[in-house]
Tab-separated table of C-alpha atoms and ligand atoms in Angstrom:
chain	number	residue	atom	x	y	z
A	9	MET	CA	11.665	8.974	-24.224
A	10	THR	CA	9.390	8.235	-21.308
A	11	ALA	CA	10.177	9.519	-17.839
A	12	ILE	CA	9.166	8.084	-14.494
A	13	ALA	CA	7.931	10.484	-11.840
A	14	THR	CA	6.877	9.945	-8.261
A	15	LEU	CA	6.416	11.776	-4.966
A	16	GLY	CA	9.475	11.964	-2.712
A	17	SER	CA	8.513	9.564	0.076
A	18	HIS	CA	7.432	5.939	0.725
A	19	CYS	CA	9.303	3.960	-1.995
A	20	SER	CA	10.456	6.745	-4.326
A	21	LEU	CA	14.138	5.819	-4.098
A	22	GLN	CA	13.480	2.255	-5.156
A	23	VAL	CA	11.120	3.329	-7.951
A	24	LEU	CA	13.520	5.891	-9.423
A	25	LYS	CA	16.590	3.674	-9.089
A	26	GLY	CA	14.708	0.951	-10.950
A	27	ALA	CA	13.715	3.440	-13.638
A	28	LYS	CA	17.279	4.651	-14.010
A	29	ASP	CA	18.523	1.078	-14.332
A	30	GLU	CA	16.052	0.623	-17.183
A	31	GLY	CA	17.452	3.711	-18.894
A	32	LEU	CA	14.463	5.965	-18.235
A	33	LYS	CA	14.556	9.586	-17.129
A	34	THR	CA	13.696	10.046	-13.440
A	35	ILE	CA	11.742	12.899	-11.872
A	36	LEU	CA	11.010	13.409	-8.195
A	37	VAL	CA	8.289	15.709	-6.914
A	38	CYS	CA	10.070	16.773	-3.756
A	39	GLU	CA	8.989	18.789	-0.745
A	40	LYS	CA	11.417	21.604	0.074
A	41	LYS	CA	12.133	20.116	3.498
A	42	ARG	CA	13.394	16.870	1.915
A	43	GLU	CA	15.462	18.372	-0.886
A	44	LYS	CA	18.743	17.782	0.934
A	45	LEU	CA	17.940	14.096	1.392
A	46	TYR	CA	16.986	13.406	-2.192
A	47	ARG	CA	19.898	15.375	-3.702
A	48	ARG	CA	22.129	12.662	-2.253
A	49	PHE	CA	20.995	10.217	-4.928
A	50	PRO	CA	22.544	10.738	-8.350
A	51	PHE	CA	20.014	8.528	-10.149
A	52	ILE	CA	17.382	11.252	-9.704
A	53	ASP	CA	17.612	13.356	-12.878
A	54	GLU	CA	15.221	16.140	-11.991
A	55	LEU	CA	13.632	17.454	-8.810
A	56	ILE	CA	10.415	19.432	-8.930
A	57	ILE	CA	10.514	21.297	-5.639
A	58	VAL	CA	7.129	21.929	-4.030
A	59	ASP	CA	5.830	23.218	-0.708
A	60	SER	CA	3.227	20.491	-0.596
A	61	PHE	CA	2.579	17.349	-2.634
A	62	LYS	CA	-0.817	18.759	-3.602
A	63	GLU	CA	1.066	20.907	-6.090
A	64	VAL	CA	1.245	17.821	-8.271
A	65	LEU	CA	-2.335	18.784	-9.176
A	66	ASP	CA	-1.320	22.279	-10.361
A	67	ALA	CA	-1.256	22.994	-14.075
A	68	LYS	CA	2.350	24.135	-13.703
A	69	THR	CA	3.587	20.812	-12.333
A	70	GLN	CA	1.491	18.778	-14.725
A	71	LYS	CA	2.961	20.754	-17.625
A	72	ILE	CA	6.518	19.938	-16.563
A	73	LEU	CA	5.567	16.272	-16.283
A	74	GLU	CA	3.849	16.325	-19.660
A	75	GLN	CA	6.888	17.852	-21.362
A	76	SER	CA	8.958	14.899	-20.152
A	77	ASN	CA	6.334	12.302	-21.170
A	78	ALA	CA	6.228	11.295	-17.542
A	79	VAL	CA	4.284	8.398	-16.086
A	80	LEU	CA	3.425	8.973	-12.427
A	81	ILE	CA	3.923	6.012	-10.084
A	82	PRO	CA	1.330	6.185	-7.298
A	83	HIS	CA	2.242	5.048	-3.799
A	84	GLY	CA	0.973	5.266	-0.236
A	85	THR	CA	1.861	8.926	0.208
A	86	LEU	CA	-0.284	9.956	-2.753
A	87	ILE	CA	-3.242	8.125	-1.232
A	88	ALA	CA	-2.614	9.389	2.285
A	89	GLN	CA	-2.317	13.029	1.251
A	90	MET	CA	-4.883	13.385	-1.510
A	91	SER	CA	-8.571	12.673	-1.844
A	92	SER	CA	-9.787	10.160	-4.397
A	93	GLU	CA	-11.277	13.039	-6.433
A	94	GLU	CA	-7.903	14.765	-6.514
A	95	ILE	CA	-6.089	11.597	-7.566
A	96	GLU	CA	-8.630	10.916	-10.293
A	97	SER	CA	-8.203	14.485	-11.604
A	98	ILE	CA	-4.464	14.054	-12.243
A	99	LYS	CA	-3.803	14.649	-15.945
A	100	THR	CA	-0.399	12.954	-15.981
A	101	PRO	CA	-0.773	9.260	-16.914
A	102	VAL	CA	-0.843	7.276	-13.672
A	103	PHE	CA	0.765	3.819	-13.694
A	104	GLY	CA	-1.767	1.045	-13.082
A	105	ASN	CA	-5.395	1.922	-12.369
A	106	LYS	CA	-6.010	5.236	-10.592
A	107	TRP	CA	-9.714	4.404	-10.280
A	108	ILE	CA	-8.996	1.445	-8.013
A	109	LEU	CA	-7.239	3.707	-5.496
A	110	ARG	CA	-10.669	4.894	-4.345
A	111	TRP	CA	-11.471	1.253	-3.550
A	112	GLU	CA	-8.368	1.143	-1.428
A	113	SER	CA	-9.120	4.400	0.435
A	114	ASP	CA	-12.739	3.754	1.316
A	115	ARG	CA	-12.976	0.906	3.834
A	116	ASN	CA	-16.474	-0.121	2.747
A	117	MET	CA	-15.604	-0.224	-0.936
A	118	LYS	CA	-12.471	-2.091	0.028
A	119	GLU	CA	-14.545	-4.709	1.812
A	120	GLN	CA	-16.794	-5.034	-1.260
A	121	LEU	CA	-13.880	-5.695	-3.610
A	122	MET	CA	-12.359	-8.196	-1.184
A	123	ARG	CA	-15.660	-10.018	-0.975
A	124	GLU	CA	-15.890	-10.068	-4.779
A	125	ALA	CA	-12.399	-11.622	-4.788
A	126	THR	CA	-13.557	-14.238	-2.242
A	127	LEU	CA	-10.725	-13.305	0.095
A	128	PRO	CA	-11.342	-14.686	3.584
A	129	MET	CA	-11.848	-11.591	5.751
A	130	PRO	CA	-12.182	-10.843	9.457
A	131	LYS	CA	-15.779	-10.027	10.285
A	132	PRO	CA	-16.621	-6.334	9.878
A	133	ILE	CA	-18.583	-4.857	12.798
A	134	ALA	CA	-21.294	-2.370	11.841
A	135	THR	CA	-21.562	-0.413	15.102
A	136	PRO	CA	-19.669	-0.318	18.422
A	137	LYS	CA	-22.570	-1.924	20.284
A	138	ASP	CA	-22.085	-5.065	18.190
A	139	ILE	CA	-18.548	-5.607	19.471
A	140	GLU	CA	-18.429	-9.044	21.085
A	141	LYS	CA	-14.887	-10.224	20.424
A	142	LEU	CA	-11.622	-8.324	20.309
A	143	VAL	CA	-11.707	-5.832	17.419
A	144	ILE	CA	-9.350	-3.426	15.722
A	145	VAL	CA	-10.646	0.042	14.907
A	146	LYS	CA	-9.182	1.755	11.858
A	147	ARG	CA	-9.300	5.047	10.035
A	148	GLN	CA	-10.044	5.514	6.337
A	149	GLY	CA	-7.335	5.749	3.689
A	150	ALA	CA	-3.767	4.620	4.089
A	151	ALA	CA	-3.330	6.238	7.479
A	152	GLY	CA	-0.362	4.004	8.224
A	153	GLY	CA	-1.772	2.647	11.463
A	154	LYS	CA	-1.734	5.935	13.363
A	155	GLY	CA	-4.719	6.236	15.671
A	156	TYR	CA	-5.837	2.642	15.167
A	157	PHE	CA	-6.766	0.852	18.362
A	158	MET	CA	-8.065	-2.404	19.783
A	159	ALA	CA	-11.266	-2.722	21.758
A	160	ALA	CA	-12.936	-5.563	23.612
A	161	ASN	CA	-16.460	-4.120	23.903
A	162	GLU	CA	-18.505	-0.962	23.378
A	163	ASP	CA	-17.355	0.765	26.588
A	164	ASP	CA	-13.751	0.017	25.818
A	165	TYR	CA	-14.290	1.387	22.294
A	166	ASN	CA	-15.816	4.617	23.588
A	167	ALA	CA	-13.138	5.132	26.232
A	168	LYS	CA	-10.287	4.677	23.768
A	169	ARG	CA	-11.897	6.685	21.004
A	170	ASN	CA	-12.511	9.564	23.429
A	171	GLN	CA	-8.971	9.379	24.708
A	172	LEU	CA	-7.551	9.542	21.162
A	173	ILE	CA	-9.851	12.454	20.328
A	174	SER	CA	-8.695	14.346	23.413
A	175	GLU	CA	-5.095	13.653	22.448
A	176	GLY	CA	-5.789	15.175	19.018
A	177	ILE	CA	-5.005	11.911	17.216
A	178	LEU	CA	-8.555	11.267	15.997
A	179	SER	CA	-11.104	13.879	15.036
A	180	LYS	CA	-14.641	13.772	16.434
A	181	ASP	CA	-16.442	13.419	13.115
A	182	GLU	CA	-14.131	10.776	11.667
A	183	THR	CA	-15.842	7.614	10.374
A	184	LEU	CA	-14.023	4.679	11.897
A	185	TYR	CA	-14.036	1.130	10.568
A	186	ILE	CA	-14.329	-1.781	12.985
A	187	GLN	CA	-13.134	-5.287	12.184
A	188	GLU	CA	-12.596	-8.404	14.267
A	189	TYR	CA	-9.002	-8.809	15.336
A	190	ALA	CA	-7.244	-11.726	13.596
A	191	ALA	CA	-4.376	-13.247	15.561
A	192	GLY	CA	-1.465	-15.100	13.992
A	193	VAL	CA	1.594	-14.486	11.817
A	194	LEU	CA	1.272	-11.314	9.791
A	195	ALA	CA	2.113	-11.611	6.104
A	196	TYR	CA	1.939	-8.899	3.471
A	197	LEU	CA	1.816	-10.610	0.072
A	198	GLN	CA	3.173	-8.551	-2.805
A	199	PHE	CA	2.166	-9.164	-6.404
A	200	PHE	CA	2.533	-7.678	-9.862
A	201	TYR	CA	-0.032	-8.197	-12.587
A	202	SER	CA	0.950	-7.362	-16.152
A	203	PRO	CA	-1.885	-6.609	-18.570
A	204	LEU	CA	0.722	-6.869	-21.337
A	205	THR	CA	1.445	-10.536	-20.643
A	206	GLY	CA	-1.774	-11.367	-18.788
A	207	GLU	CA	0.406	-12.974	-16.081
A	208	LEU	CA	0.305	-12.621	-12.329
A	209	GLU	CA	3.706	-12.619	-10.613
A	210	PHE	CA	4.239	-13.207	-6.891
A	211	PHE	CA	7.047	-10.880	-5.874
A	212	GLY	CA	7.486	-11.591	-2.193
A	213	ALA	CA	6.230	-11.147	1.324
A	214	ASP	CA	7.147	-8.763	4.073
A	215	GLN	CA	6.334	-8.066	7.666
A	216	ARG	CA	5.626	-4.641	9.114
A	217	HIS	CA	7.108	-3.357	12.313
A	218	GLU	CA	4.466	-1.238	13.921
A	219	SER	CA	4.973	0.984	16.900
A	220	ASP	CA	4.001	0.850	19.565
A	221	ILE	CA	2.015	-2.364	19.341
A	222	GLU	CA	5.265	-4.224	18.653
A	223	GLY	CA	7.040	-2.648	21.601
A	224	LEU	CA	4.333	-3.860	23.965
A	225	GLY	CA	5.547	-7.437	23.750
A	226	ARG	CA	8.832	-6.353	25.337
A	227	ILE	CA	7.165	-5.055	28.457
A	228	PRO	CA	6.172	-7.395	31.290
A	229	ALA	CA	2.414	-7.800	31.778
A	230	GLU	CA	2.580	-6.056	35.138
A	231	GLN	CA	3.734	-2.806	33.499
A	232	GLN	CA	1.396	-3.253	30.556
A	233	LEU	CA	-1.568	-3.359	32.908
A	234	LYS	CA	-0.545	-0.068	34.506
A	235	SER	CA	-0.175	1.748	31.198
A	236	THR	CA	-3.018	4.017	30.116
A	237	LYS	CA	-1.606	4.646	26.662
A	238	VAL	CA	-3.620	3.426	23.658
A	239	PRO	CA	-1.029	1.609	21.520
A	240	SER	CA	-0.999	2.548	17.838
A	241	PHE	CA	-0.066	0.554	14.716
A	242	ASN	CA	2.178	3.216	13.177
A	243	VAL	CA	4.442	1.462	10.675
A	244	ILE	CA	8.156	2.088	11.196
A	245	GLY	CA	9.818	-0.346	8.839
A	246	ASN	CA	9.664	-3.724	7.131
A	247	SER	CA	11.513	-6.987	7.136
A	248	PRO	CA	11.506	-9.932	4.728
A	249	LEU	CA	9.469	-13.078	5.108
A	250	VAL	CA	9.583	-16.248	3.056
A	251	LEU	CA	6.614	-18.540	3.199
A	252	ARG	CA	6.431	-22.282	3.536
A	253	GLU	CA	6.465	-23.512	-0.031
A	254	SER	CA	3.232	-25.397	0.542
A	255	LEU	CA	1.477	-22.059	1.013
A	256	LEU	CA	2.485	-20.670	-2.374
A	257	ASP	CA	-0.234	-22.268	-4.454
A	258	GLU	CA	-2.946	-20.617	-2.375
A	259	VAL	CA	-1.058	-17.315	-2.511
A	260	TYR	CA	-1.228	-17.345	-6.311
A	261	THR	CA	-4.899	-18.319	-6.207
A	262	MET	CA	-5.732	-15.392	-3.934
A	263	GLY	CA	-3.783	-13.024	-6.196
A	264	GLU	CA	-5.538	-14.345	-9.284
A	265	ASN	CA	-8.956	-14.096	-7.677
A	266	PHE	CA	-8.187	-10.512	-6.784
A	267	VAL	CA	-7.080	-9.662	-10.328
A	268	GLU	CA	-10.220	-11.278	-11.770
A	269	ALA	CA	-12.508	-9.480	-9.316
A	270	ALA	CA	-10.899	-6.130	-10.094
A	271	LYS	CA	-11.331	-6.757	-13.826
A	272	ARG	CA	-15.041	-7.297	-13.253
A	273	ILE	CA	-15.777	-4.302	-11.065
A	274	VAL	CA	-13.045	-1.641	-11.433
A	275	ALA	CA	-12.004	-1.348	-15.069
A	276	PRO	CA	-9.312	-1.696	-16.318
A	277	GLY	CA	-8.548	-3.927	-13.309
A	278	MET	CA	-5.663	-4.472	-10.923
A	279	ASN	CA	-2.776	-3.591	-13.203
A	280	GLY	CA	0.755	-3.333	-11.800
A	281	PRO	CA	1.810	-3.948	-8.195
A	282	PHE	CA	-0.571	-4.686	-5.332
A	283	CYS	CA	-0.493	-6.272	-1.903
A	284	ILE	CA	-2.839	-8.574	0.004
A	285	GLU	CA	-2.336	-8.094	3.714
A	286	GLY	CA	-3.333	-10.525	6.387
A	287	VAL	CA	-2.648	-13.136	9.008
A	288	TYR	CA	-1.917	-16.866	8.986
A	289	ASP	CA	-3.540	-18.633	11.932
A	290	GLU	CA	-2.468	-21.803	13.739
A	291	ASN	CA	-3.847	-23.941	10.889
A	292	ALA	CA	-1.959	-21.873	8.275
A	293	LYS	CA	-5.313	-20.466	7.198
A	294	PHE	CA	-5.003	-16.958	5.785
A	295	THR	CA	-7.363	-14.130	6.697
A	296	SER	CA	-6.948	-10.888	4.806
A	297	PHE	CA	-7.650	-7.637	6.642
A	298	GLU	CA	-6.964	-5.356	3.693
A	299	PHE	CA	-5.212	-4.763	0.365
A	300	SER	CA	-3.131	-2.027	-1.203
A	301	ALA	CA	-3.845	-1.410	-4.883
A	302	ARG	CA	-0.383	-0.067	-5.715
A	303	ILE	CA	3.253	-0.587	-4.763
A	304	VAL	CA	3.759	-1.019	-1.004
A	305	ALA	CA	6.743	0.275	0.947
A	306	GLY	CA	7.365	-3.306	2.049
A	307	SER	CA	8.881	-3.894	-1.400
A	308	ASN	CA	11.771	-1.622	-0.334
A	309	ILE	CA	13.386	-4.603	1.379
A	310	TYR	CA	13.999	-6.211	-2.015
A	311	MET	CA	15.824	-3.434	-3.877
A	312	ASP	CA	18.278	-6.004	-5.218
A	313	GLY	CA	15.538	-8.437	-6.130
A	314	SER	CA	13.343	-10.754	-4.094
A	315	PRO	CA	13.675	-14.511	-3.535
A	316	TYR	CA	10.624	-15.205	-5.698
A	317	TYR	CA	11.659	-12.850	-8.513
A	318	SER	CA	15.043	-14.531	-8.662
A	319	LEU	CA	13.055	-17.612	-9.699
A	320	LEU	CA	11.327	-15.696	-12.502
A	321	PHE	CA	14.101	-13.375	-13.736
A	322	ASN	CA	17.759	-14.158	-14.338
A	323	GLU	CA	18.731	-10.725	-13.080
A	324	ASN	CA	18.204	-8.572	-10.011
A	325	MET	CA	14.669	-7.282	-10.247
A	326	SER	CA	13.155	-4.909	-7.722
A	327	MET	CA	9.510	-3.915	-7.872
A	328	GLY	CA	10.640	-0.453	-8.987
A	329	LYS	CA	12.608	-1.972	-11.850
A	330	ARG	CA	9.700	-4.276	-12.740
A	331	ILE	CA	7.421	-1.242	-13.068
A	332	ALA	CA	9.992	0.551	-15.245
A	333	ARG	CA	10.407	-2.579	-17.384
A	334	GLU	CA	6.652	-2.701	-17.953
A	335	ILE	CA	6.609	0.957	-18.956
A	336	LYS	CA	9.573	0.467	-21.260
A	337	ILE	CA	8.007	-2.501	-23.018
A	338	ALA	CA	4.649	-0.753	-23.328
A	339	THR	CA	6.321	2.347	-24.763
A	340	GLU	CA	8.168	0.260	-27.359
A	341	LYS	CA	4.943	-1.492	-28.345
A	342	ASN	CA	2.957	1.728	-28.321
A	343	GLN	CA	0.718	0.309	-25.581
A	344	LEU	CA	1.162	2.824	-22.763
A	345	ASP	CA	-2.613	3.254	-22.618
A	346	LYS	CA	-2.886	-0.399	-21.588
A	347	ILE	CA	-0.874	0.108	-18.408
A	348	THR	CA	-1.797	3.651	-17.365
A	349	THR	CA	-4.991	5.544	-16.551
B	18	LIG	N1	-8.224	-7.514	11.453
B	18	LIG	C1	-6.981	-7.365	11.892
B	18	LIG	N2	-6.452	-8.238	12.765
B	18	LIG	C2	-5.199	-8.072	13.241
B	18	LIG	N3	-4.409	-7.043	12.932
B	18	LIG	C3	-4.872	-6.129	12.069
B	18	LIG	C4	-6.165	-6.250	11.490
B	18	LIG	N4	-6.347	-5.207	10.664
B	18	LIG	C5	-5.235	-4.460	10.735
B	18	LIG	N5	-4.332	-5.002	11.575
B	18	LIG	C6	-3.031	-4.424	11.952
B	18	LIG	O1	-3.106	-3.013	11.761
B	18	LIG	C7	-2.195	-2.594	10.749
B	18	LIG	C8	-2.790	-1.500	9.889
B	18	LIG	O2	-4.044	-1.925	9.359
B	18	LIG	P1	-4.373	-1.863	7.810
B	18	LIG	O3	-5.750	-2.395	7.610
B	18	LIG	O4	-3.275	-2.548	7.049
B	18	LIG	O5	-4.389	-0.303	7.533
B	18	LIG	P2	-3.482	0.676	6.633
B	18	LIG	O6	-4.353	1.014	5.484
B	18	LIG	O7	-3.239	1.847	7.507
B	18	LIG	O8	-2.238	-0.061	6.232
B	18	LIG	C9	-1.852	-3.871	9.998
B	18	LIG	O9	-0.596	-3.807	9.377
B	18	LIG	C10	-1.901	-4.926	11.096
B	18	LIG	O10	-0.749	-4.942	11.904
B	19	LIG	MG1	-2.037	-1.928	5.531
């Protein structure tokens, strides 16, 4: 029997519940400090208690996972806490394409893949002195919006960067990525691509609630102007979004272009869940500021199934369950190598 393993954070509950519903064994790599939380959920068969998630790289942990025939489901926490080299060195089969996670972590590689996929992107700004319009400044990896800031020009950039360095939020030698700010309705488009069927599925869309940028809108301008705090984009939670039906065709096209681009430049391609993140402007034109090449936590809002999956499946289907279904089918057909790396 195959087991599903993941790190205890991000979307692990959804992933393991989905696996359990598909009749697979479930394993959680769990930090000691969170053991009490995760013991509350009876669908978790086994906890591997660690001091730090990096222990997933240790021979000892990998041996336990191997003995259970585990497939590791990567998510944002894996990317945030490990380097690309470390992720690529994992011996346990990783669901999807572990090589593409480097293209998610490195902002310049990310931009290259998005360009290959012909996704409309906000203009990247090479150096602070080139800032002419409002920009957003981001860190590498899936930092979750912490320490990101907006700047209107070079002086503004320097002042805010220095402030965040003095507050210990940014480090001095960190390479920051600058991109024009895109205003509009945020939409995080979640997909699943199955190399077994060759089909792209649109799962759903979510919105992120990010503090404290979101809280700013609740404060009158007078107080905003007096504040010296640099607002961050730290994600706190997600809520569902359904799109105008007329937008769906383009959504599929963008997803398909992304899958095709990934096939060309990051073998074996964009297998499994991914997310295209961006903004719809006043003309309903989408601009994508980034992608995630694995399950996003925004899928947690659809643990009982999403509106769009209820059109494709006559059962409740979460993203976690969809992943487990793929693994189950691949195991039965002896094709696990097609969906893991
Ligand atoms: N170009 C942009 N224009 C407007 N908002 C942006 C832009 N890029 C990022 N954001 C905001 O910052 C958040 C975090 O940026 P993102 O590129 O998604 O980084 P992360 O990898 O940390 O998720 C987004 O969810 C969005 O709210
Ligand atoms: Mg993001």
